[in-house]
Coordinates of C-alpha atoms in Angstrom, one line a residue:
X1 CA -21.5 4.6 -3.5
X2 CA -21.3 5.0 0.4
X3 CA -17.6 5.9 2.0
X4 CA -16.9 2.4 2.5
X5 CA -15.7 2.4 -1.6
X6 CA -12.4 4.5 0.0
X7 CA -9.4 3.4 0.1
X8 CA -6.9 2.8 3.1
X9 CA -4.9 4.6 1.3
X10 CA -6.4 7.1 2.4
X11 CA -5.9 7.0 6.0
X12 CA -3.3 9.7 5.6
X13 CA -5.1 12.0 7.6
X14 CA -6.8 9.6 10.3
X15 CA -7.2 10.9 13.7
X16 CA -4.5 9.0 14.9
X17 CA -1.5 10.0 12.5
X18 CA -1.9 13.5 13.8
X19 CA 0.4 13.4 16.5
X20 CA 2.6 11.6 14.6
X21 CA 5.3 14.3 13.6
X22 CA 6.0 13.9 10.0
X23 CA 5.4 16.0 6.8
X24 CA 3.2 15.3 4.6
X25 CA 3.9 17.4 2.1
X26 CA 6.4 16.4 -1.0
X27 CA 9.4 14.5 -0.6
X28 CA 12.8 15.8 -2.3
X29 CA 13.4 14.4 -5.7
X30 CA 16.7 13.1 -4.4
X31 CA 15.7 11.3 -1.3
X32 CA 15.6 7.5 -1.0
X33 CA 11.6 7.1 -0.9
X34 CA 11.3 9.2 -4.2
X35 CA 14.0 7.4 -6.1
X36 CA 12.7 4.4 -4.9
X37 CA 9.1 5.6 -6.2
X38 CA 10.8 7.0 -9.8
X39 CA 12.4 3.2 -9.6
X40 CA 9.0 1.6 -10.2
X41 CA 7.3 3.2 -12.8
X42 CA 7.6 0.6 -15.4
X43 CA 5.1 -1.2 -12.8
X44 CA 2.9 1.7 -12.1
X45 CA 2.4 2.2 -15.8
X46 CA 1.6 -1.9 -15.5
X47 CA -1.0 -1.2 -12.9
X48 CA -3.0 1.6 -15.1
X49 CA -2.3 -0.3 -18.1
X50 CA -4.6 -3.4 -16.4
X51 CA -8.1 -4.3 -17.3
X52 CA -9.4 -3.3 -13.8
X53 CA -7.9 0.4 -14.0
X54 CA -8.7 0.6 -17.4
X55 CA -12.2 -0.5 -17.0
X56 CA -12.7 2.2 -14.4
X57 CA -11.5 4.7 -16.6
X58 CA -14.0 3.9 -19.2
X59 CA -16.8 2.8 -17.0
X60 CA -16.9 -1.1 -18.6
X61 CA -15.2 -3.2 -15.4
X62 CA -17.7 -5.8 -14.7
X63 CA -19.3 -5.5 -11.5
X64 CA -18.4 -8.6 -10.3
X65 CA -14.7 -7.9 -10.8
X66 CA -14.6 -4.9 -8.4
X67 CA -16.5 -7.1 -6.0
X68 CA -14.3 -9.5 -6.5
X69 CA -11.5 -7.3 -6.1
X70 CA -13.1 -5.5 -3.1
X71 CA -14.0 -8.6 -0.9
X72 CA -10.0 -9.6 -1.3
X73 CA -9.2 -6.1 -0.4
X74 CA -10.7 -6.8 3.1
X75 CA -8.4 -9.4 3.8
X76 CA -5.0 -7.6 2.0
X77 CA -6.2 -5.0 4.9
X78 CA -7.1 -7.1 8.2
X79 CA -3.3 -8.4 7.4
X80 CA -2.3 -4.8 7.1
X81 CA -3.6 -4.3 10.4
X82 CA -1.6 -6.8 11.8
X83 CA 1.8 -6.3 10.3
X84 CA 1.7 -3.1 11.7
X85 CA 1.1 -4.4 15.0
X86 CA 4.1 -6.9 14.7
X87 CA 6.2 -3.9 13.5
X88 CA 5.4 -2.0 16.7
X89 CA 6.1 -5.1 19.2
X90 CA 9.6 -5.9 16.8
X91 CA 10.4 -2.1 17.0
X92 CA 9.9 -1.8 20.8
X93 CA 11.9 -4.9 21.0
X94 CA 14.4 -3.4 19.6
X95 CA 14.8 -0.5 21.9
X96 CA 13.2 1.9 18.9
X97 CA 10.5 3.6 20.0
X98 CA 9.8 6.6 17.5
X99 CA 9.5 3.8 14.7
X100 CA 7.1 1.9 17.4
X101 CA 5.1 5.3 17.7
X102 CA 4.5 5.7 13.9
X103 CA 3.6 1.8 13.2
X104 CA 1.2 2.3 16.2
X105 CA -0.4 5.4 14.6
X106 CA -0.5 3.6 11.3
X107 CA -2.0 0.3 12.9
X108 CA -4.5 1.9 15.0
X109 CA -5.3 4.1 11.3
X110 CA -6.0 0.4 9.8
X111 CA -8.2 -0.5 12.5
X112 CA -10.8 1.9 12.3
X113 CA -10.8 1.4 8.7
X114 CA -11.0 -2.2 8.6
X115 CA -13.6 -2.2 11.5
X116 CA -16.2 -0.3 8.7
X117 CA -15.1 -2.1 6.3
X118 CA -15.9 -5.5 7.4
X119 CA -19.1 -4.1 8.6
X120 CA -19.7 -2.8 5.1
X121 CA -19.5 -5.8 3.7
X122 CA -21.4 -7.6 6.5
X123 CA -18.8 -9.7 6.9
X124 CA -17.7 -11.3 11.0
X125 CA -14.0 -11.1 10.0
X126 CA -11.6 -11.8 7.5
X127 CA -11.6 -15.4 7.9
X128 CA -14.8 -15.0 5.5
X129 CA -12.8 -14.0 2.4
X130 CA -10.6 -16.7 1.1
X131 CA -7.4 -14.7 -1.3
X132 CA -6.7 -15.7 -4.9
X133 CA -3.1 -16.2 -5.4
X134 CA -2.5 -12.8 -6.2
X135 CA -3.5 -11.5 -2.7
X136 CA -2.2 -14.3 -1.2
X137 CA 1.4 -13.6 -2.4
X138 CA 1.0 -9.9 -1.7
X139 CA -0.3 -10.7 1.5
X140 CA 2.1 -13.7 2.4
X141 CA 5.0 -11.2 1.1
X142 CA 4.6 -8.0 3.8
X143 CA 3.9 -11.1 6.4
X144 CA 6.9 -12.1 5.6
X145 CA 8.9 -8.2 5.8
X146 CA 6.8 -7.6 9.3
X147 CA 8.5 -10.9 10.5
X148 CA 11.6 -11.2 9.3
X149 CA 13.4 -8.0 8.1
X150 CA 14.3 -4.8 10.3
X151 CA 11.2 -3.3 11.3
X152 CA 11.5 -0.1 8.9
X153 CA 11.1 -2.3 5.6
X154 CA 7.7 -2.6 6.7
X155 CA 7.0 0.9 6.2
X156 CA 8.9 0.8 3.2
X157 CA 6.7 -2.0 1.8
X158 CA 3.4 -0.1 2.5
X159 CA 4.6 3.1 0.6
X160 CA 3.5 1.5 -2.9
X161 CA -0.1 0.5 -1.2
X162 CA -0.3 4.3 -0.2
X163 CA 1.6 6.2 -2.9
X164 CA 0.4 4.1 -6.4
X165 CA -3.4 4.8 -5.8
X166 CA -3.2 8.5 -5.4
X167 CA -1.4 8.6 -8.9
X168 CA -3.8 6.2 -10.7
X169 CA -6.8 8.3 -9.5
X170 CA -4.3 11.4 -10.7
X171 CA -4.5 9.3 -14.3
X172 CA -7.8 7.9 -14.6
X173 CA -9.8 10.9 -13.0
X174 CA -9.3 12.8 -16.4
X175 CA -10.6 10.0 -18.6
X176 CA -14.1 9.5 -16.3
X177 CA -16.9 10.7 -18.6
X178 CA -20.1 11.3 -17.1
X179 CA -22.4 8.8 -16.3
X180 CA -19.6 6.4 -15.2
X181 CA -20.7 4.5 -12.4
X182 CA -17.1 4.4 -11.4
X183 CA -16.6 8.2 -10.9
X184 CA -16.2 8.0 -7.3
X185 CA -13.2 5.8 -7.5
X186 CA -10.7 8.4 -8.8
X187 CA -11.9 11.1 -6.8
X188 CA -12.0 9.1 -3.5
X189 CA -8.5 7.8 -3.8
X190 CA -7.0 10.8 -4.9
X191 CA -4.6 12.8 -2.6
X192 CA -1.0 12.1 -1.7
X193 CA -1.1 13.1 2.2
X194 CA -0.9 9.4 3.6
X195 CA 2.1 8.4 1.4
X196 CA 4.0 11.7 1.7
X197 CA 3.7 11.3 5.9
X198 CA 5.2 7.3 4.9
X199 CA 8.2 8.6 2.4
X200 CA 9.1 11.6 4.8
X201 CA 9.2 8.8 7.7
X202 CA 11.2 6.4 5.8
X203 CA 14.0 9.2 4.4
X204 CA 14.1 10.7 8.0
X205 CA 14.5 7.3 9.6
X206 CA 17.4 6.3 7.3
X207 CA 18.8 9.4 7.7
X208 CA 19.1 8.9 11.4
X209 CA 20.4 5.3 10.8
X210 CA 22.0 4.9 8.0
X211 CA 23.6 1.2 9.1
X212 CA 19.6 0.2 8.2
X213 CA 19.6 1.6 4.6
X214 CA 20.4 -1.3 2.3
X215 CA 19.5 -0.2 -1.3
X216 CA 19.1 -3.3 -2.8
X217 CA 17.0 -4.8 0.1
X218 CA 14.7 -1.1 -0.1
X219 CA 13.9 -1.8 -3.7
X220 CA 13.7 -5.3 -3.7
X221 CA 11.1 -4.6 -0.9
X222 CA 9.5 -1.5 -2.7
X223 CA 9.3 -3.1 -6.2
X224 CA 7.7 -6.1 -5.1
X225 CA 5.2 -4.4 -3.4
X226 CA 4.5 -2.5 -6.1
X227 CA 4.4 -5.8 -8.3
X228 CA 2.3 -7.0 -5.6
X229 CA -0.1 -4.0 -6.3
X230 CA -0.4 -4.2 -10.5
X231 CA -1.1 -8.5 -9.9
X232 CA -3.7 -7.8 -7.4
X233 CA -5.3 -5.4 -9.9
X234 CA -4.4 -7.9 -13.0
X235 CA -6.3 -10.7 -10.7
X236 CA -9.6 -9.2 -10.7
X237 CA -9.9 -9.8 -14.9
X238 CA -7.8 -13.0 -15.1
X239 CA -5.0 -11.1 -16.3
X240 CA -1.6 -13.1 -15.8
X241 CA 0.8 -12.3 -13.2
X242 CA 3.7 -10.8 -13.1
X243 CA 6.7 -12.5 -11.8
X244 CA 7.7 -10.7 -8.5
X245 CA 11.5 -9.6 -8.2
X246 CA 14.4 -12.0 -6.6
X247 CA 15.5 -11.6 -3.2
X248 CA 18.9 -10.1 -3.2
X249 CA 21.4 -12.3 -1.8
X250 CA 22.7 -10.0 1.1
X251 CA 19.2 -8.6 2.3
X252 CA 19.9 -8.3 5.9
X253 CA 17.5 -10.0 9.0
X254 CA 16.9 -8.9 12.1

């Protein structure tokens, strides 16, 4: 398998994010990202409980599911791309510029990625790939946190995309025997640098402005991406979804 099999969330360490000052090492157990992260590992255990984890694992996926799953991914990633860029023109907007800065580094990260990826695939743009309804909902729901919410939830929603890979690959890459034609997946979407830099940005930002933080809102965003995630994997073996949490009634708009 060539690079292109990596993940974007892997783009922890892209060029880009360098100047970006944020940690990326380990996140206090008490802060607001890790809680949030500790919050959601009924749905983590969901996602490596799935046919298309657990076929990795033991090397049986069918082929056509990963491509399957891998030709969506394109689009769940163009989209990416472009969230981040509405984040950075809401965030300006706004008068914010350090949050601008970051969603810029993280946008121009996606690009670069995306750019290969399309190529990869030999595809002209992501107007080729058409998204089941499992992408399609993950997809329509950070379109709709980019849009509508302050401009921090959308760094909250892309903590799961960065931080729940990472620890499946942390959980499968034991269980990879060899001759697995799917060893490079664990080992290429291992390490926790990207979603470290996104939690320390997150805690620091709502530490600085705390008349954001809405807890209800952070893990109504959080879970569902997370949900988003395991029925995105689920998908790819016509595994049925998972309902995705309800919108709390007080989640604030910008």
């Amino acid at each position: 398998m060539s690079s292109s099999t990596r993940s974007p969330r892997r783009l922890g360490d892209a060029p880009s994010l360098q100047s970006v000052d944020v940690p990326t090492t380990p996140p206090p157990e008490d802060s607001i990202s890790w809680k949030l992260w500790l919050g959601a590992q009924d749905l983590a255990r969901d996602a490596l409980q799935s046919d298309f984890v657990q076929g990795i694992a033991n090397g049986s996926l069918d082929p056509n599911a990963y491509g399957h799953y891998s030709i969506q991914d394109v689009a769940y990633c163009v989209h990416g791309e472009s969230d981040y860029a509405k984040t950075v023109e809401r965030a300006n907007a706004a008068g914010e510029p350090v949050l601008a800065a970051f969603a810029q580094a993280r946008h121009d990260s996606y690009r670069s990625y995306t750019s290969s990826l399309l190529e990869s695939w030999h595809l002209n743009n992501d107007q080729a790939v058409t998204p089941g309804p499992a992408a399609r909902a993950y997809i329509d729901f950070e379109q709709m946190v980019a849009s509508t919410l302050p401009p921090i939830y959308l760094i909250v929603a892309m903590i799961p995309c960065d931080q729940l890979w990472p620890w499946l690959a942390e959980q499968v890459g034991p269980k990879v025997k060899p001759g697995n034609v799917y060893a490079f997946w664990p080992k290429e979407n291992g390490g926790w640098h990207g979603a470290y830099r996104l939690d320390n940005f997150v805690d620091r930002w709502f530490a600085d402005h705390p008349d954001q933080h809405d807890e209800a809102t952070a893990t109504w965003v959080f879970r569902s991406c997370v949900t988003g995630e395991v029925n995105f994997f689920r998908s790819a073996c016509g595994q049925s979804l998972l309902p995705m949490p309800q919108r709390p009634p007080s989640t604030p708009e910008a």
